[in-house]
PDB file of C-alpha atoms in Angstrom:
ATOM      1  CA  UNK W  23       0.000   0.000   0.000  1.00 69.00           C
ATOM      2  CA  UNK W  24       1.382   3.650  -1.014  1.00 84.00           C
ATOM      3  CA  UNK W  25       0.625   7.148   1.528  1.00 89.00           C
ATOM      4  CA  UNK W  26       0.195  10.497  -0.155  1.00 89.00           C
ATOM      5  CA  UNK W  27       1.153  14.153   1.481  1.00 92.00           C
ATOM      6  CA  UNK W  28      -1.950  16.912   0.267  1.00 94.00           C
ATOM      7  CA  UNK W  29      -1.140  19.799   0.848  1.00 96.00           C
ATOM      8  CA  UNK W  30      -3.874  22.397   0.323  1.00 95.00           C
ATOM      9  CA  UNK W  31      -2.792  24.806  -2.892  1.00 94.00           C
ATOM     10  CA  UNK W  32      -5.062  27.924  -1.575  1.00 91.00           C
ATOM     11  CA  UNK W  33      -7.519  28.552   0.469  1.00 92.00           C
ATOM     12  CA  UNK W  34     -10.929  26.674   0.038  1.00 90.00           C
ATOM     13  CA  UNK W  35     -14.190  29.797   0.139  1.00 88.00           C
ATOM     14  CA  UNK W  36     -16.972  27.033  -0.326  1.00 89.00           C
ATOM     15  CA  UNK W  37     -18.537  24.280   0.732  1.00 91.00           C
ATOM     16  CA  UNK W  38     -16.758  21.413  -0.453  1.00 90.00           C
ATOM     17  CA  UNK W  39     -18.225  17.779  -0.478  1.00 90.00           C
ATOM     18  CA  UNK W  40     -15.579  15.080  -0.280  1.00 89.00           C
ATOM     19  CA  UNK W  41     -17.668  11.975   0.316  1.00 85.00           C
ATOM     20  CA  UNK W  42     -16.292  10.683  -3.208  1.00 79.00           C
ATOM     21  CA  UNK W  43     -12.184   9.991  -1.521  1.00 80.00           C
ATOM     22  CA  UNK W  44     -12.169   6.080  -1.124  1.00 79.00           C
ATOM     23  CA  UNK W  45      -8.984   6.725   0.882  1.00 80.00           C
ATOM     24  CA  UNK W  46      -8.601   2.326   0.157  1.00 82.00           C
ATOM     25  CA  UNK W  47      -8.483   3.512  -3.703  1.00 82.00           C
ATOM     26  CA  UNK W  48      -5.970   6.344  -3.033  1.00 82.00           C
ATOM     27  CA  UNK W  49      -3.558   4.018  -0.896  1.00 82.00           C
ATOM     28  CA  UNK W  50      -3.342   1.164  -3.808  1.00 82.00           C
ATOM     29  CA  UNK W  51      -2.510   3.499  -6.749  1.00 78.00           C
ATOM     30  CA  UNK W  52       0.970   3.924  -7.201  1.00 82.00           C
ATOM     31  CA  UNK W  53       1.026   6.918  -9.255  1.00 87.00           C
ATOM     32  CA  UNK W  54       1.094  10.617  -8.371  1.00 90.00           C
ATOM     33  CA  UNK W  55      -0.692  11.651 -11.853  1.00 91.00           C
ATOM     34  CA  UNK W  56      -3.807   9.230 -11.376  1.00 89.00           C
ATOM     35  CA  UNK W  57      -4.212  10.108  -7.348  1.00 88.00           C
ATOM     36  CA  UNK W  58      -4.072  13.779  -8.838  1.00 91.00           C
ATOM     37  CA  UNK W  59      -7.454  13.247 -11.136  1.00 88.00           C
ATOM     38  CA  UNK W  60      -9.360  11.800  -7.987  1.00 86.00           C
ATOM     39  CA  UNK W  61     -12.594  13.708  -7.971  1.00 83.00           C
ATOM     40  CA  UNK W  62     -13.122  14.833  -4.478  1.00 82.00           C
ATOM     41  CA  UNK W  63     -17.338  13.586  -4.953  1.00 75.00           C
ATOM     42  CA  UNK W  64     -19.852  11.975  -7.205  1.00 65.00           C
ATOM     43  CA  UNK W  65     -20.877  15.194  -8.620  1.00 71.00           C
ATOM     44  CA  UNK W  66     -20.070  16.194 -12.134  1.00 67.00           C
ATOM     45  CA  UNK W  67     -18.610  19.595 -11.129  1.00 75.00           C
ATOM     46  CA  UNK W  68     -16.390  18.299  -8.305  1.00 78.00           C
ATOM     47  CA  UNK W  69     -12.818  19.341  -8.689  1.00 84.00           C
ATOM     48  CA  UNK W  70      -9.939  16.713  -9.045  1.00 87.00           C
ATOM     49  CA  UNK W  71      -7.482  16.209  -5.706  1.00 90.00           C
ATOM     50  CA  UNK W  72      -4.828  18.078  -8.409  1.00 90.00           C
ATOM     51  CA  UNK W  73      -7.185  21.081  -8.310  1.00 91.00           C
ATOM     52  CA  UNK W  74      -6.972  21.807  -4.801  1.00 92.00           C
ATOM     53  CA  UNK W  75      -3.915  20.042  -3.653  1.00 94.00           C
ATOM     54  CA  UNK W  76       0.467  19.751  -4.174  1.00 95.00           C
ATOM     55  CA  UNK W  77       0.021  15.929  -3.799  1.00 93.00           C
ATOM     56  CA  UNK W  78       3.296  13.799  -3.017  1.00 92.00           C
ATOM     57  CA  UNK W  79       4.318  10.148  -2.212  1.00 89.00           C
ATOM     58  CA  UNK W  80       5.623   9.406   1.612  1.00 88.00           C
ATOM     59  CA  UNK W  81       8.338   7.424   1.447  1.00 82.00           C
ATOM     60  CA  UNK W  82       8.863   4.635   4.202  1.00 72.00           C
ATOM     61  CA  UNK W  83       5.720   4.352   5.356  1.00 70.00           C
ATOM     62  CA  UNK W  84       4.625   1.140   7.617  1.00 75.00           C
ATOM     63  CA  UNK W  85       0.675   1.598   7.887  1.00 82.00           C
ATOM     64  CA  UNK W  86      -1.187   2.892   4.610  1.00 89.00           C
ATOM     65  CA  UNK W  87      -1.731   6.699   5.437  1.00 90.00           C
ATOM     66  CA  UNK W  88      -2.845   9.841   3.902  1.00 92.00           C
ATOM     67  CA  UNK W  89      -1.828  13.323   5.285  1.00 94.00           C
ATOM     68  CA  UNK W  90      -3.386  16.803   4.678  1.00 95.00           C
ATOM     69  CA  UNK W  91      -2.222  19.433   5.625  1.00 96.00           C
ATOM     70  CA  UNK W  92      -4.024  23.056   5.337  1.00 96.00           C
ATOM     71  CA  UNK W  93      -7.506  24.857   6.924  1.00 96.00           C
ATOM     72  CA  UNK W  94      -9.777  22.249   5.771  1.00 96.00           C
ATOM     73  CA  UNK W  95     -12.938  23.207   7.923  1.00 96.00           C
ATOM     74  CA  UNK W  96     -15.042  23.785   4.265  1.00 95.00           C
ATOM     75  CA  UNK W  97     -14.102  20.052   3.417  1.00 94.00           C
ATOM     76  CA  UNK W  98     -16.875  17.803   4.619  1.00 95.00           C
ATOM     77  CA  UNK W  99     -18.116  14.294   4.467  1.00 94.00           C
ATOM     78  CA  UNK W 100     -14.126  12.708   5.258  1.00 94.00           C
ATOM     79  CA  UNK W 101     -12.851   9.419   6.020  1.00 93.00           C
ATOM     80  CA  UNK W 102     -16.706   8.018   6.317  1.00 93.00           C
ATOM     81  CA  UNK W 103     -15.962   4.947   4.064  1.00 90.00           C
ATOM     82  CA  UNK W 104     -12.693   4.072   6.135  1.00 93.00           C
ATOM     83  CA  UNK W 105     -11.820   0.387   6.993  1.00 93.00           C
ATOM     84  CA  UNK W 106      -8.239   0.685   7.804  1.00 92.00           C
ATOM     85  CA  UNK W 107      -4.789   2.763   7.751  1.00 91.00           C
ATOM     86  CA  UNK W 108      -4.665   6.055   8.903  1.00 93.00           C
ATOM     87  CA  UNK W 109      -5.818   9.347   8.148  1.00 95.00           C
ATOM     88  CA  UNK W 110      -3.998  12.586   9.273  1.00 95.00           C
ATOM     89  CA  UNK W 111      -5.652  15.653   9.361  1.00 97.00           C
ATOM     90  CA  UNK W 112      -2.416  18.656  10.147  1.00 97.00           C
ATOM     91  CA  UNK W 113      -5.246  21.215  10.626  1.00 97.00           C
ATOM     92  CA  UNK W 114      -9.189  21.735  10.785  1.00 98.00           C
ATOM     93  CA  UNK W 115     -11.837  19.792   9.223  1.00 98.00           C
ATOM     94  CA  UNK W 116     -15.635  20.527   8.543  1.00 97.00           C
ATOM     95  CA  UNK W 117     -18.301  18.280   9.333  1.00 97.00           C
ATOM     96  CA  UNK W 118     -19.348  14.403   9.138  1.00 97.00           C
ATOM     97  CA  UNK W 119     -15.258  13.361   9.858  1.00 97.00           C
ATOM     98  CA  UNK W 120     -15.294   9.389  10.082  1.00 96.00           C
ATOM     99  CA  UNK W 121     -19.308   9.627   9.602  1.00 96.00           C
ATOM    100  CA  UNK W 122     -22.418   8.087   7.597  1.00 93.00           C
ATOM    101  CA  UNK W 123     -22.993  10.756   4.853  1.00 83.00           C
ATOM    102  CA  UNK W 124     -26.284  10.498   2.382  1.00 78.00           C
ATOM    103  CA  UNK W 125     -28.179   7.549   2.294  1.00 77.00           C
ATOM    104  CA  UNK W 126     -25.722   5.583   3.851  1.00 83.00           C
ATOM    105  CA  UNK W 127     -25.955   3.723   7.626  1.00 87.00           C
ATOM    106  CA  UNK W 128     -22.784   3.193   8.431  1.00 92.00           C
ATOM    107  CA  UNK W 129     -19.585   5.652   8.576  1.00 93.00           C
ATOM    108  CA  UNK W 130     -15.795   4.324   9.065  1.00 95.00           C
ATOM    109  CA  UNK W 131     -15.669   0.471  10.597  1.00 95.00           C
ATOM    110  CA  UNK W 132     -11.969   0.652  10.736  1.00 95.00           C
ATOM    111  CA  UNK W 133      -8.900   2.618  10.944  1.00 95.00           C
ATOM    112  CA  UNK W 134      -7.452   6.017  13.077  1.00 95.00           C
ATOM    113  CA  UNK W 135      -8.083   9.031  12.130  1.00 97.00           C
ATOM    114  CA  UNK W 136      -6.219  12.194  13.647  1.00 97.00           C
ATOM    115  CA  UNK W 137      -6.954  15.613  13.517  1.00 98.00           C
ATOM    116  CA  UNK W 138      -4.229  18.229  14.459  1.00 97.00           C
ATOM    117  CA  UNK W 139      -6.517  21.428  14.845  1.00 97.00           C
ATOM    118  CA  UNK W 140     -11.077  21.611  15.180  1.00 98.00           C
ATOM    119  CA  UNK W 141     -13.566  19.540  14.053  1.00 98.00           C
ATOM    120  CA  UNK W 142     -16.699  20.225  12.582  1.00 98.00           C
ATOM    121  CA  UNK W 143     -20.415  18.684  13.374  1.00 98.00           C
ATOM    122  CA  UNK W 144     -21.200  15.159  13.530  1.00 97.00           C
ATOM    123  CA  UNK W 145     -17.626  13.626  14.053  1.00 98.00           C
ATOM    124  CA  UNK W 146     -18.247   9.906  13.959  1.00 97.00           C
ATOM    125  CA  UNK W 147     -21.846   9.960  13.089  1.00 97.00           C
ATOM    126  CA  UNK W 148     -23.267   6.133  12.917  1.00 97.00           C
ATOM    127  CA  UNK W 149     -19.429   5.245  13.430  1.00 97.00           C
ATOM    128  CA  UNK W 150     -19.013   1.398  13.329  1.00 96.00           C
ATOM    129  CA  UNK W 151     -15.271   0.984  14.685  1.00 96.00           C
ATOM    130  CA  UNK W 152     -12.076   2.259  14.432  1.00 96.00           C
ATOM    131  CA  UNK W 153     -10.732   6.016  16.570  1.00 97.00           C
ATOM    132  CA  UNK W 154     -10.773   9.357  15.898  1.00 98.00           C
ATOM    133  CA  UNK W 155      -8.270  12.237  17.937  1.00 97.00           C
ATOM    134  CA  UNK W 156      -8.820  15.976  17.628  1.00 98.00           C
ATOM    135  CA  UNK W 157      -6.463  17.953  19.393  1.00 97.00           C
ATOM    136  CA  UNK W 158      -8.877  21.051  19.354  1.00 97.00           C
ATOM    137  CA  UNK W 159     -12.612  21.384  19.684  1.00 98.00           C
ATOM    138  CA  UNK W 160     -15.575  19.515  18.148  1.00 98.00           C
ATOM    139  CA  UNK W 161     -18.697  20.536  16.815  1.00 97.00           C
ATOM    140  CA  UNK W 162     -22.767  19.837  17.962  1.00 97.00           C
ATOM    141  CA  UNK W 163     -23.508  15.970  17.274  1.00 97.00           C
ATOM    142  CA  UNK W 164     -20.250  14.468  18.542  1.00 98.00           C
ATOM    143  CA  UNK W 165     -20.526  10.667  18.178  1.00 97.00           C
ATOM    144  CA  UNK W 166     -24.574  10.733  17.341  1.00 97.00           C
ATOM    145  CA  UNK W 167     -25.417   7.108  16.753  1.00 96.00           C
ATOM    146  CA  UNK W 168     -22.620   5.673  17.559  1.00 97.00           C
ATOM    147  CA  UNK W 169     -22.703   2.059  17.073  1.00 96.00           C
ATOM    148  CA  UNK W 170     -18.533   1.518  17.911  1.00 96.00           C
ATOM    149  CA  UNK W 171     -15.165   2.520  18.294  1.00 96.00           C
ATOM    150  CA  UNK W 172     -12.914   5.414  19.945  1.00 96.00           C
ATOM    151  CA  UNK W 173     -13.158   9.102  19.698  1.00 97.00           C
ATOM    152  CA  UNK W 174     -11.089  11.619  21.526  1.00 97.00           C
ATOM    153  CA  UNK W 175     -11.614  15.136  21.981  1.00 97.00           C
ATOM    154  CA  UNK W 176      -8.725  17.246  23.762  1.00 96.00           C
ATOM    155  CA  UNK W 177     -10.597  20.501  23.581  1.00 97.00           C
ATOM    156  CA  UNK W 178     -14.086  21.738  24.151  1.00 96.00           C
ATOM    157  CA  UNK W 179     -17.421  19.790  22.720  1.00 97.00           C
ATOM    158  CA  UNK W 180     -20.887  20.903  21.330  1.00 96.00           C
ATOM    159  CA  UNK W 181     -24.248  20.728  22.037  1.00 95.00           C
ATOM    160  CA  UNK W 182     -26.190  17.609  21.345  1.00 95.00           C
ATOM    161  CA  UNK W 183     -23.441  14.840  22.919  1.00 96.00           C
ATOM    162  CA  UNK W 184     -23.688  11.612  22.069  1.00 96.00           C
ATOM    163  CA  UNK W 185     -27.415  11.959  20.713  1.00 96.00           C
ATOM    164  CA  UNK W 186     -28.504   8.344  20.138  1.00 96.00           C
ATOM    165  CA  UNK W 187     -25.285   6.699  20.953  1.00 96.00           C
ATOM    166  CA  UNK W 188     -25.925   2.965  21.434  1.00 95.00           C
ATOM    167  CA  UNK W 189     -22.424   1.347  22.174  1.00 96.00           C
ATOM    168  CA  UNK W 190     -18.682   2.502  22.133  1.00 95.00           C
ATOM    169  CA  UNK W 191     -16.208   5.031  23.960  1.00 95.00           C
ATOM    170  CA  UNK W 192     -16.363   8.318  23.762  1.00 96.00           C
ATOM    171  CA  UNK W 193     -12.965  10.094  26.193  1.00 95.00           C
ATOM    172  CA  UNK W 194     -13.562  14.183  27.012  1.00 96.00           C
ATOM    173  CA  UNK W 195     -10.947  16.520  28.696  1.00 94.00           C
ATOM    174  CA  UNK W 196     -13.948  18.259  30.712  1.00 90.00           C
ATOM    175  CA  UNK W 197     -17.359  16.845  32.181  1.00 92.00           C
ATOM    176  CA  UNK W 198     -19.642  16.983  29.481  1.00 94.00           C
ATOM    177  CA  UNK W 199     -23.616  18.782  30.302  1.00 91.00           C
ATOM    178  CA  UNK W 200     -26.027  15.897  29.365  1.00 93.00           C
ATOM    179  CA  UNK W 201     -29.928  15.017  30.111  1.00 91.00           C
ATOM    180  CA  UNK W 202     -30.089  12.830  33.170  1.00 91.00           C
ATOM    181  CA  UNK W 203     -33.643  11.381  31.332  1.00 92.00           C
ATOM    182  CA  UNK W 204     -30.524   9.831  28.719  1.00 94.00           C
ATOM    183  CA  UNK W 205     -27.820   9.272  30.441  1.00 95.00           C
ATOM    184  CA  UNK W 206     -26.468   7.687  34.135  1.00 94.00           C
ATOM    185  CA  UNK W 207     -25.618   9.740  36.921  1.00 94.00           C
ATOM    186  CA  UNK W 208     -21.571   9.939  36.606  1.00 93.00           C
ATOM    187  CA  UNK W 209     -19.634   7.244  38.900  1.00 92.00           C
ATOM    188  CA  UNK W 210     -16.092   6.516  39.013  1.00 91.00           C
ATOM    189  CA  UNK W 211     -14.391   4.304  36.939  1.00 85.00           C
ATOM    190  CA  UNK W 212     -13.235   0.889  38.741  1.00 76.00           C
ATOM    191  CA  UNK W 213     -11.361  -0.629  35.748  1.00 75.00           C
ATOM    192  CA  UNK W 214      -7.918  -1.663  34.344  1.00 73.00           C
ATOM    193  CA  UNK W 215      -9.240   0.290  31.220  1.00 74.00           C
ATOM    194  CA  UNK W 216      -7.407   3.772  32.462  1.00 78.00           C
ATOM    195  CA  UNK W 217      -3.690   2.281  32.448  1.00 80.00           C
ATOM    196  CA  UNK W 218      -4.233   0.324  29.305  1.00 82.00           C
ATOM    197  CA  UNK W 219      -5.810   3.680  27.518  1.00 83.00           C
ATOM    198  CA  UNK W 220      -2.963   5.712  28.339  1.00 84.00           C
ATOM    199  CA  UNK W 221      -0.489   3.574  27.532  1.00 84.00           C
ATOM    200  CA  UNK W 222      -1.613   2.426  24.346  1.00 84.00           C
ATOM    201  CA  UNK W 223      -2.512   6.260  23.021  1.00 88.00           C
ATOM    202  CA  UNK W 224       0.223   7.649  24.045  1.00 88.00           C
ATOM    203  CA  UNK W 225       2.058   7.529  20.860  1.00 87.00           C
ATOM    204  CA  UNK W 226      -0.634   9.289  18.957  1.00 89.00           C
ATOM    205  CA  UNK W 227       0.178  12.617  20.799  1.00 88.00           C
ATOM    206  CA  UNK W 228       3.787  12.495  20.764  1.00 87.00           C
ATOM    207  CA  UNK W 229       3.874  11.305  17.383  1.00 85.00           C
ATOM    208  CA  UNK W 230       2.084  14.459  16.215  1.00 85.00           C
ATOM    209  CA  UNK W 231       3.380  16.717  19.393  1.00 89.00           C
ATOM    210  CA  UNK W 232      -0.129  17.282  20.189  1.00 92.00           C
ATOM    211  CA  UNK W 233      -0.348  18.857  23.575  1.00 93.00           C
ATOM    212  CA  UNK W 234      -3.658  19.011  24.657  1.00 94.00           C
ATOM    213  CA  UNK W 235      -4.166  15.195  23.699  1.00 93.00           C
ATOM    214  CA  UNK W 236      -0.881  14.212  25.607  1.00 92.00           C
ATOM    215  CA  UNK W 237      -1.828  15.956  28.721  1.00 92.00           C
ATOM    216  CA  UNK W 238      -5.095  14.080  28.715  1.00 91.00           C
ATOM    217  CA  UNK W 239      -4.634  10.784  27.517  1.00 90.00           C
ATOM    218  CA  UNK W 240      -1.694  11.060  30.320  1.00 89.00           C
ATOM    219  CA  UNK W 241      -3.608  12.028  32.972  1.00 87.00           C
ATOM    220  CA  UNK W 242      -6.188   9.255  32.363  1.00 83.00           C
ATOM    221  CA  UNK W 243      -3.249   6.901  34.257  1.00 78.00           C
ATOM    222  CA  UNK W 244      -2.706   9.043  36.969  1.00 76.00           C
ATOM    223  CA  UNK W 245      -5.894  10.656  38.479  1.00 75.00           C
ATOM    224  CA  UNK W 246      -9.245   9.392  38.832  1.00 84.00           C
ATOM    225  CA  UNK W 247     -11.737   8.706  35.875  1.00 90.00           C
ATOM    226  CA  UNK W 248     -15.622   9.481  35.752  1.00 92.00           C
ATOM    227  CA  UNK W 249     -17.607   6.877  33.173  1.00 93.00           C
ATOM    228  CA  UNK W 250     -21.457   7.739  31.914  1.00 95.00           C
ATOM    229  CA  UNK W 251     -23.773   5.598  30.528  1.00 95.00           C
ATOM    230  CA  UNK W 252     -25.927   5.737  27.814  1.00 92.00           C
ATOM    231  CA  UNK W 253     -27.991   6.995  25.339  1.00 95.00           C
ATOM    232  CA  UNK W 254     -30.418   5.134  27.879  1.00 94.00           C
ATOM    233  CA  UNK W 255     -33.507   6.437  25.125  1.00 93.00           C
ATOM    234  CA  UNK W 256     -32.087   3.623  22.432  1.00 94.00           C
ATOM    235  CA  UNK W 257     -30.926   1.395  25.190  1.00 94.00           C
ATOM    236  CA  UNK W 258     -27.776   2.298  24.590  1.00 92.00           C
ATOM    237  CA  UNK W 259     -24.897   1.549  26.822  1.00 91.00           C
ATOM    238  CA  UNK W 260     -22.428   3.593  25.311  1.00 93.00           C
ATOM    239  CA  UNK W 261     -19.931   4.796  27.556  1.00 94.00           C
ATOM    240  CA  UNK W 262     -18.323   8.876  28.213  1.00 95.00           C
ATOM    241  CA  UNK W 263     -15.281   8.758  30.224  1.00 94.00           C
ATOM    242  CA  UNK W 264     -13.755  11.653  32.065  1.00 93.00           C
ATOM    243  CA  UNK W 265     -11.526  13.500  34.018  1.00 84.00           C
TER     244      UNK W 265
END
């Protein structure tokens, strides 16, 4: 598998849908000129990755990645159909990041996805598996539906918190303001789960010196841990951890 460096060319003054990336497709082609004539959606107007991006090969890669780099909170609809490898996101993103876009049920069932800077609305929307780290905020709708996986949110979260959210783990930096008709009472967390998170994450924020994510994946192994419960509406047992 091949990993690709876009770099934004300009700044991006619209709306931009990029539901169309198969990130899978863009990992198994070899060549620079065929990744650059990727249409960024379905729709017939939809520039090419070459319109809005210098695009390069990373050499020496282990995992099958792709890296962009530039203000990208006008980009929507990312990483939804992901399965594996890793996506790196070296500044903001819009909405729907690793999440079910259009008539589909499902967003990413695989894979880590990290984002250096904000996120938009509806990060991990219907999310089946795999993890998703922002370093800075997140947006109304934060893990809505969520069926599986990770997400990790350093900075401050919208309105609307894990709306629906049936199963999964969803880690905050700050106690998060939700309806006590949806969601447990908070209680602290008895579990070998604390030790094991912050030693297995704590690559992702030195790897990308990410401070905000360091200091609180860190701190999950040294001070105590609050856990919620729910969406109870869906019978969901979903679970919100805590400093």
């Amino acid at each position: 598998m091949n990993s690709w460096s876009l770099e934004l060319c300009h700044p991006i003054d619209h709306d931009i849908d990029a539901s169309g990336i198969e990130l899978s497709q863009l990992t198994a082609e070899p060549q620079v000129e065929r990744v650059k004539r990727f249409r960024l959606s379905n729709q017939h107007a939809a520039p090419e990755l070459g319109e809005l991006f210098s695009i390069h090969s990373i050499p020496k890669s282990h995992e099958s990645t792709i890296v962009l780099k530039g203000d990208l909170k006008r980009v929507h609809c990312l990483g939804g159909n992901m399965k594996s490898g890793r996506l790196i996101v070296e500044g903001n993103i819009g909405n729907y990041l690793g999440a079910a876009h259009g008539a589909s049920r499902a967003g990413m069932s695989g894979g880590r996805i990290v984002v250096t800077g904000t996120a938009g609305n509806y990060v991990g929307f219907r999310m089946r598996r795999g993890e998703i780290f922002v370093e800075g905020n997140a947006g109304e709708f934060l893990a809505a539906h969520l069926t599986a996986g990770t997400i990790v949110v350093a900075g401050s979260v919208g309105k609307n918190l894990a709306y629906a959210m049936r199963r999964g783990t969803l880690v905050l930096a700050e106690a998060p303001t939700l309806s006590t008709r949806r969601f447990s009472a908070p209680v602290p967390l008895v579990s070998v789960f604390q030790n094991l998170f912050a030693k297995q994450y704590a690559e992702v924020a030195s790897n990308f010196r990410l401070k905000n994510l360091g200091e609180l994946i860190a701190s999950f192994g040294e001070s105590s841990v609050q856990s919620i419960r729910g969406d109870i509406a869906v019978g969901g047992q979903g679970e919100i951890l805590f400093r």
